[in-house]
Short mmCIF file of C-alpha atoms and ligand atoms in Angstrom, two decimals:
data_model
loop_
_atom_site.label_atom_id
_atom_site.label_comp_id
_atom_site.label_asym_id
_atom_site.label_seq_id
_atom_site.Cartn_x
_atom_site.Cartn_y
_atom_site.Cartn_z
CA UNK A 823 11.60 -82.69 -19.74
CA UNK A 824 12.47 -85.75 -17.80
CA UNK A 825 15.47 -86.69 -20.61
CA UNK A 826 16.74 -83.14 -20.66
CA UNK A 827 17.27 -83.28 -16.65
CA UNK A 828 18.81 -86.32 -17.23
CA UNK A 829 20.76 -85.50 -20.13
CA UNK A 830 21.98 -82.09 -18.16
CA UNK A 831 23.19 -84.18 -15.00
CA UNK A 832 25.03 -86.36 -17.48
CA UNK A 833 27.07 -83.04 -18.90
CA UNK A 834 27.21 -81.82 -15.45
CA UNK A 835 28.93 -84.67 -13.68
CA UNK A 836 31.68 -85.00 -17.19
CA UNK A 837 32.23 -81.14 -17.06
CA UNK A 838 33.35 -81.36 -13.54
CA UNK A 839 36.24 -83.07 -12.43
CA UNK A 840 37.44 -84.26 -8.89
CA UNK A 841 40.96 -84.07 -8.96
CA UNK A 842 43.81 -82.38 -6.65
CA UNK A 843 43.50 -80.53 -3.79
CA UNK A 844 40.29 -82.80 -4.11
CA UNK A 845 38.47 -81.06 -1.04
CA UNK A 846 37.84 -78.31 -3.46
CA UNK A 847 36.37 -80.20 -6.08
CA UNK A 848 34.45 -82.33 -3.91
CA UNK A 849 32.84 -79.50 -2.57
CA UNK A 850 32.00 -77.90 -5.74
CA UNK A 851 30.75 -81.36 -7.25
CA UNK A 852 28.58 -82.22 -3.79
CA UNK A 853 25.80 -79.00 -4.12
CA UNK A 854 25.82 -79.18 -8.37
CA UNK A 855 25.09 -82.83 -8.35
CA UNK A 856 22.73 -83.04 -6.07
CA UNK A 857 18.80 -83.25 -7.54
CA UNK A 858 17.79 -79.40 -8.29
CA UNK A 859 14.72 -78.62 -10.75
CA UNK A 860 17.51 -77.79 -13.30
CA UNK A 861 15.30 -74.96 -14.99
CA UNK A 862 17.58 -72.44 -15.67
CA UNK A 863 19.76 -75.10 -18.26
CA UNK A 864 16.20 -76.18 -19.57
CA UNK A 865 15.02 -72.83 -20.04
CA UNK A 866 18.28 -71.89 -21.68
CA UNK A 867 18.35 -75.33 -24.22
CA UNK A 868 14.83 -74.96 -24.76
CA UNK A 869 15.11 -71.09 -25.93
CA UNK A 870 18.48 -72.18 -28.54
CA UNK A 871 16.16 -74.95 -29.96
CA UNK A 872 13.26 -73.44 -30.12
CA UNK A 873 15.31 -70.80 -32.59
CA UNK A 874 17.03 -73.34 -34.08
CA UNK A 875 19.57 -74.47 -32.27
CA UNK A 876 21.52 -77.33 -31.04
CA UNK A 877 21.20 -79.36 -28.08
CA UNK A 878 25.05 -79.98 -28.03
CA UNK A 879 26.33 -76.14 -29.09
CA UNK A 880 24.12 -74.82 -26.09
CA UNK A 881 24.89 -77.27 -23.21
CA UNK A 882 28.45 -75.43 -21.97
CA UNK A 883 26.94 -72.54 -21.33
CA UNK A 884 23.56 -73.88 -19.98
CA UNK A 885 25.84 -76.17 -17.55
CA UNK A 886 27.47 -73.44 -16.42
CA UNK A 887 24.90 -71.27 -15.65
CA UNK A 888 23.64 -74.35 -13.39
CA UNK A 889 27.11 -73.87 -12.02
CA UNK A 890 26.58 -70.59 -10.89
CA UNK A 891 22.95 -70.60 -10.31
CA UNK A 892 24.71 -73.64 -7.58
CA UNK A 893 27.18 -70.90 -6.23
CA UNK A 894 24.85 -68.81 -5.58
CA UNK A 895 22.93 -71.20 -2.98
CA UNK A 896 26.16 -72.28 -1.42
CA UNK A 897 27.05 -68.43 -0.59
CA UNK A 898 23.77 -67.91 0.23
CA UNK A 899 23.25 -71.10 2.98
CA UNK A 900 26.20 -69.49 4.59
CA UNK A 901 25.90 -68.06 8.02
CA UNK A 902 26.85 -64.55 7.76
CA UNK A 903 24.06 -64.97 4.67
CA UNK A 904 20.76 -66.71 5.16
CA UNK A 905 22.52 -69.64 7.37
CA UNK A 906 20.17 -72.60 6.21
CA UNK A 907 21.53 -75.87 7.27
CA UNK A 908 19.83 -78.22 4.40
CA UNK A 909 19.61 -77.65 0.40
CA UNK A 910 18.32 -79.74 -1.93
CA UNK A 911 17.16 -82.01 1.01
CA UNK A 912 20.74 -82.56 1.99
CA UNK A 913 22.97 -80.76 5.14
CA UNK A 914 24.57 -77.32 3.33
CA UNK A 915 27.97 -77.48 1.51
CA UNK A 916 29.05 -75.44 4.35
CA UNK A 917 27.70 -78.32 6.65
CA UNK A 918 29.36 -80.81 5.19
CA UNK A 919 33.07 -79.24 4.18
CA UNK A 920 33.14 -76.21 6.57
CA UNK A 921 33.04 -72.73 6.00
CA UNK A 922 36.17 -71.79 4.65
CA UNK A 923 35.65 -74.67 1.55
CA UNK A 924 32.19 -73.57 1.07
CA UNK A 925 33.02 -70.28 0.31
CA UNK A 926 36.06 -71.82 -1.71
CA UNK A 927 33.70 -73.49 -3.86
CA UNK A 928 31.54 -71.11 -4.57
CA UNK A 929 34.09 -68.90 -5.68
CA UNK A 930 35.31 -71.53 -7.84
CA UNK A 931 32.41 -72.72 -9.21
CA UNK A 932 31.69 -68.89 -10.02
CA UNK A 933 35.16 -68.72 -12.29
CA UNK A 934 35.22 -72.32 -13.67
CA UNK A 935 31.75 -71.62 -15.21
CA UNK A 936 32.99 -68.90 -17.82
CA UNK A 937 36.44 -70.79 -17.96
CA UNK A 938 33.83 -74.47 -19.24
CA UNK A 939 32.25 -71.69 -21.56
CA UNK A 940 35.49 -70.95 -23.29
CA UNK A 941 37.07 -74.49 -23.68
CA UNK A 942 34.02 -76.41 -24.58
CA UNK A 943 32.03 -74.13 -26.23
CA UNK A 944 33.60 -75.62 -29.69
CA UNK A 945 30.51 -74.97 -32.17
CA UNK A 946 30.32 -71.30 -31.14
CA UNK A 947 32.21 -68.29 -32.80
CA UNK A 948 34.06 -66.18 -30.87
CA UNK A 949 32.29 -63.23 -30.97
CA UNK A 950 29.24 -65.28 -29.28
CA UNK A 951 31.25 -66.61 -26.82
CA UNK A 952 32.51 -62.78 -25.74
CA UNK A 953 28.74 -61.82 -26.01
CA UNK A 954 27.88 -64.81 -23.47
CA UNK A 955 30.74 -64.01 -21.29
CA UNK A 956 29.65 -60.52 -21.34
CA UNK A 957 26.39 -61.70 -20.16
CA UNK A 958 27.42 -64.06 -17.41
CA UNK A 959 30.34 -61.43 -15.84
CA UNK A 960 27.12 -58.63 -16.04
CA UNK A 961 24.86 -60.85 -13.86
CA UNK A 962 26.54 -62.32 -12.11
CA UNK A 963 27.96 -59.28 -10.48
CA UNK A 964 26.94 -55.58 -8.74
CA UNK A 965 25.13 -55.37 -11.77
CA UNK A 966 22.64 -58.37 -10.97
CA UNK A 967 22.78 -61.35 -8.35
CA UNK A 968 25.13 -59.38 -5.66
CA UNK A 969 23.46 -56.36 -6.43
CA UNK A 970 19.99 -58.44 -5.11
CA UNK A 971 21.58 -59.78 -2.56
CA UNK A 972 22.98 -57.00 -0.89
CA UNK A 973 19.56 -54.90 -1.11
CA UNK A 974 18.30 -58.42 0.44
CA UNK A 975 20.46 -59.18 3.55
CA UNK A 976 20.45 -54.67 4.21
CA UNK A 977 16.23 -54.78 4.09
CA UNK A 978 16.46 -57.66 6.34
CA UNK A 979 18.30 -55.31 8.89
CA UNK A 980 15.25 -52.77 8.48
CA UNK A 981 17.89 -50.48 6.40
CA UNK A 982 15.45 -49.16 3.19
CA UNK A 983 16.85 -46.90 0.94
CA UNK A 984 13.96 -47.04 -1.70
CA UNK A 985 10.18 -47.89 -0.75
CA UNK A 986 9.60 -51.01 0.43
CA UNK A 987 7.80 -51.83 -2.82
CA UNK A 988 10.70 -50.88 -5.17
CA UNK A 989 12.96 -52.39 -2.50
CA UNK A 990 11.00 -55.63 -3.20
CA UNK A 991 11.36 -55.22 -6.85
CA UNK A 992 14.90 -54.50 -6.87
CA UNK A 993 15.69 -57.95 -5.15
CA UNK A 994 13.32 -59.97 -6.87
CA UNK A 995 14.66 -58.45 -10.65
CA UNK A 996 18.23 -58.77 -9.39
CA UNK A 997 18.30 -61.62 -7.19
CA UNK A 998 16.13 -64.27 -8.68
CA UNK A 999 14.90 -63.03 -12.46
CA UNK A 1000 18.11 -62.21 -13.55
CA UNK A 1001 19.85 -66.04 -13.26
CA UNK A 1002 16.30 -66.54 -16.14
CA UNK A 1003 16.98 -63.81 -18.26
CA UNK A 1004 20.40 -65.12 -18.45
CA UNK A 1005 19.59 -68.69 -19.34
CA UNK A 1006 17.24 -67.09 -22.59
CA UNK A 1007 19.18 -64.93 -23.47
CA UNK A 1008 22.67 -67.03 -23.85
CA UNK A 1009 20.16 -69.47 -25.71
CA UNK A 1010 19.27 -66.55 -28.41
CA UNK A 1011 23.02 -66.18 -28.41
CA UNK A 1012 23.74 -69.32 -28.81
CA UNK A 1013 20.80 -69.71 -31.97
CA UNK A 1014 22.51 -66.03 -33.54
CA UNK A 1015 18.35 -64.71 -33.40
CA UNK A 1016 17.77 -61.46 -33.95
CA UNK A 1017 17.33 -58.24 -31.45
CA UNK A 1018 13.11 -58.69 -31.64
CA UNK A 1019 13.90 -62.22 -30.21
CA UNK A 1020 16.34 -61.28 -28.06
CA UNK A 1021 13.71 -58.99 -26.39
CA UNK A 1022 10.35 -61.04 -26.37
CA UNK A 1023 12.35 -63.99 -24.50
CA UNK A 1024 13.98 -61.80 -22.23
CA UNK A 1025 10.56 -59.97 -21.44
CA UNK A 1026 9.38 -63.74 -21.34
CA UNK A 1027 12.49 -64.47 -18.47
CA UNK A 1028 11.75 -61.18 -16.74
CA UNK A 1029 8.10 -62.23 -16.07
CA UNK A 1030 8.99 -65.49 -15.36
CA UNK A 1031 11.56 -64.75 -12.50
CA UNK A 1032 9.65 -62.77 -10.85
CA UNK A 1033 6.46 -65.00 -10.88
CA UNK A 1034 9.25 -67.73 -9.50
CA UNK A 1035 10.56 -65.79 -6.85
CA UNK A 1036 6.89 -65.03 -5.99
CA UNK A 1037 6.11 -69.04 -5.98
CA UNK A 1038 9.70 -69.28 -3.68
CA UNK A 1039 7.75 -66.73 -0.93
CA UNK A 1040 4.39 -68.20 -1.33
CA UNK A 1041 5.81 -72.05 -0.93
CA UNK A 1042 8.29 -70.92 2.06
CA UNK A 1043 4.77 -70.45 4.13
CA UNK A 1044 2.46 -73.10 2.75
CA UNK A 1045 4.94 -76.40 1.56
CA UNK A 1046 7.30 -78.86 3.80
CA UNK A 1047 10.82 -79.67 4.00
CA UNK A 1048 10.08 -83.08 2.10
CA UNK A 1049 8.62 -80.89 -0.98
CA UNK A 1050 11.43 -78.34 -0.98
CA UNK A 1051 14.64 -79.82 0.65
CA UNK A 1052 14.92 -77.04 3.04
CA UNK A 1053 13.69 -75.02 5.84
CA UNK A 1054 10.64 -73.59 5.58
CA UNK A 1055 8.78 -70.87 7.41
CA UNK A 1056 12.39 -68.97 7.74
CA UNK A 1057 10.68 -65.96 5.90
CA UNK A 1058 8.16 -65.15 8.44
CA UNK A 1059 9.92 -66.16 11.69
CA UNK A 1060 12.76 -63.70 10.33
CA UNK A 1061 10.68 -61.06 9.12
CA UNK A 1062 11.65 -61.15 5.97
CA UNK A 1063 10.45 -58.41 3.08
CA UNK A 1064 8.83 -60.58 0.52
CA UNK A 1065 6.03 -60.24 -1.63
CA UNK A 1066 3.82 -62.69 0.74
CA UNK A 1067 4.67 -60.20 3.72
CA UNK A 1068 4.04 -57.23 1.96
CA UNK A 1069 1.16 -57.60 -0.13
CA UNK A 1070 -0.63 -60.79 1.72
CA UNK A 1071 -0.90 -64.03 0.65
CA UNK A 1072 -3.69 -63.62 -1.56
CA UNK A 1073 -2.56 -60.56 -3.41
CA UNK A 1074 0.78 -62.35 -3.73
CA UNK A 1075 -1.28 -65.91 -5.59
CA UNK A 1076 -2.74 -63.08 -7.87
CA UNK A 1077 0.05 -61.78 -8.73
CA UNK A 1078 1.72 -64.73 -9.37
CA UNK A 1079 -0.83 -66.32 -11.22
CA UNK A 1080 -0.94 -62.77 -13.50
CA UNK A 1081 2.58 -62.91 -14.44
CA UNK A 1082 2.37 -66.87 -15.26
CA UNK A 1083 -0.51 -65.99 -18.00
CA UNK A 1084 1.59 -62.98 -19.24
CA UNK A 1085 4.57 -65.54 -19.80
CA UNK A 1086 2.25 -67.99 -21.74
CA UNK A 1087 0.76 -65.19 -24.35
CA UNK A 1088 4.51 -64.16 -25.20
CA UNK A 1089 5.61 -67.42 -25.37
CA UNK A 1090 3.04 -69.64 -26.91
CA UNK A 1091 3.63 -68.13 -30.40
CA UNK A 1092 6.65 -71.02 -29.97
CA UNK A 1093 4.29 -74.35 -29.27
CA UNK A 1094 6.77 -75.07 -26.27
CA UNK A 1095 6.03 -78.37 -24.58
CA UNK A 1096 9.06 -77.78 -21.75
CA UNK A 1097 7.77 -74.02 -21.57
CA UNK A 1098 4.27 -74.97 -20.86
CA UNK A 1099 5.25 -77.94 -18.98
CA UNK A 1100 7.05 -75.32 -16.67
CA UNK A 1101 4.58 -72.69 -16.11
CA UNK A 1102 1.57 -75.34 -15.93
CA UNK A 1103 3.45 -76.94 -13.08
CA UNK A 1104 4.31 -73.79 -10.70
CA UNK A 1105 0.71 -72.70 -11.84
CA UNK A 1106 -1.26 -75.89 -10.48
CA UNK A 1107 0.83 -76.49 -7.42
CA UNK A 1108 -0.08 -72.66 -6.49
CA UNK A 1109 -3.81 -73.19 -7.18
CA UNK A 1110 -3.45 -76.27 -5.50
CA UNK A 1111 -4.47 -78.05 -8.59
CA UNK A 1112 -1.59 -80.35 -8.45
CA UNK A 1113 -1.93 -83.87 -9.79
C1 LIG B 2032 27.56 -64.13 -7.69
C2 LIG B 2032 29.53 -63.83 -6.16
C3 LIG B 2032 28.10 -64.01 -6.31
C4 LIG B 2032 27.32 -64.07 -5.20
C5 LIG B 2032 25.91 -64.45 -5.20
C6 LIG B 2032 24.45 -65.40 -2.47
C7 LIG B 2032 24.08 -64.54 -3.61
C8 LIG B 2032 25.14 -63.65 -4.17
C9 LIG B 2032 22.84 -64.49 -4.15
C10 LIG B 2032 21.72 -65.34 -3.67
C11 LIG B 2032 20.80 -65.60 -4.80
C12 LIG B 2032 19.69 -66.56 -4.42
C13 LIG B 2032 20.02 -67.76 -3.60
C14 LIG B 2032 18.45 -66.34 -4.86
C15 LIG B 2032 17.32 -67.21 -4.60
C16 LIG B 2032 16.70 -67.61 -5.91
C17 LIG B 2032 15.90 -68.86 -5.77
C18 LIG B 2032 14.43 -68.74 -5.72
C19 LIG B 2032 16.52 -70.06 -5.70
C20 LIG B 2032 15.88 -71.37 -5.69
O1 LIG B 2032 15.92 -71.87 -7.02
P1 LIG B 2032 15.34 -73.28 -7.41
O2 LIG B 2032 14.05 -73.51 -6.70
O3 LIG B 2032 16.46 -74.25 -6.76
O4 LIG B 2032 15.33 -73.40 -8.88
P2 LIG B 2032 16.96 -75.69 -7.26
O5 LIG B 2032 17.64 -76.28 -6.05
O6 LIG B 2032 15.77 -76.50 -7.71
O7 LIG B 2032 17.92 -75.45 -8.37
#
């Protein structure tokens, strides 16, 4: 997994340019490059070759879904959003260049990802490139990752229009899994599989993001800044819904551990080393099995 990281940062760092008005790109280039787990572009590599793909006709599109995965944390450090100071162990983008280029570059990392898509996605066809477009513009939007966050920052300010349970579920699908089921299923795309394939990974990604955004809760009360690069405990001294709060901490670790064992019987059909490498790793850490 180590060389894919490193072969992802490579792509990462060529796609994206620093060039005039330079504050802009700077910006964008400061939060991408610096050292995330990267496992949304694994996930969506690993799923193309797995089917028979490509390293090199997948990596545009699983670089740019690091790109927006990226945006999404610089909106989301903000502080009219979560206002966290550090990411990725570093001061936020908005820190660093201000406000007003922070949310700059997140909106421009959110339209140059689609725009990298189109001009360097060379092996693809073009009806898989309007597919994966289709995808990303879906997700990305009211349909997906605003869509979770808005339900997040309103059940913050005690406004619940569902249960708190479905409330819970509808941030977790739409903040957090959806970013997964977007890296397999541009990587099914990308391999032309068929509509059973399509489904099992994306059932696969559903599980999986919510079993990570379970692990995010669970880690915000029991890790350090020096493990995650941020601020931790912000969950609880906020009051934040999360699975943790509203289930309990052991109820949460069962559930988490659940979903992790349904993503290994759907997916081990496939002999994944990166797959198993993934869910082996968030698995241990929460057992505190870790090596
Ligand atoms: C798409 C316009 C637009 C807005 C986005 C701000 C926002 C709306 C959504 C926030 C989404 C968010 C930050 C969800 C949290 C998901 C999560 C658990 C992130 C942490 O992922 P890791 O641990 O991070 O993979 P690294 O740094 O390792 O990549």
């Amino acid at each position: 997994m180590k060389e894919l990281i490193n072969l992802i940062d490579k792509k990462l760092n060529e796609y994206m340019p620093v060039c005039y008005p330079e504050d802009i790109f700077k910006a964008m280039k400061y939060t991408l490059m610096l050292p995330g787990k990267r496992l949304r572009p694994v996930m969506c590599i690993e799923t193309a070759r797995l089917l028979g793909c490509e390293t090199e006709k997948v990596l545009p599109a699983a670089c740019a879904l690091e790109m927006l995965h990226v945006q999404s944390l610089i909106h989301d450090d903000l502080p009219c959003m979560d206002n966290d100071d550090f990411r990725r162990g570093k001061p936020s983008n908005h820190k660093v260049f201000g406000e007003a280029n922070a949310v700059l570059a997140g909106d421009a990392l959110l339209t140059f990802a689609p725009q990298l898509i189109i001009e360097k996605s060379k092996e693809l066809s073009s009806e898989q490139i309007v597919r994966i477009i289709h995808e990303y513009t879906k997700f990305a939007g009211a349909y997906g990752l605003i869509a979770g966050q808005v339900v997040d920052i309103e059940s913050e300010g005690g406004k619940l229009v569902k249960s708190p349970e479905e409330t819970l579920d509808f941030i977790h699908l739409n903040k957090t899994a959806v970013l997964f089921r977007l890296a397999v299923r541009m990587g099914v795309i990308c391999a032309n599989a068929d509509k059973n394939t399509f489904d099992k990974f994306d059932t696969f990604a559903t599980k999986f993001g919510l079993a990570f955004q379970i692990y995010d809760d669970i880690m915000d009360e029991i890790s350090s800044f020096e493990e995650l690069g941020k601020t931790i405990g912000k969950d609880k001294a906020t009051g934040k819904l999360t699975y943790v709060s509203l289930y309990g901490m052991e109820n949460a670790k069962n559930k988490f551990r659940g979903l992790i064992k349904e993503c290994y019987d759907i997916i081990e059909e496939y002999h994944s080393e990166i797959f198993n490498e993934i869910l082996e790793k968030l698995y241990k850490r929460i057992s505190g099995e870790e090596e």
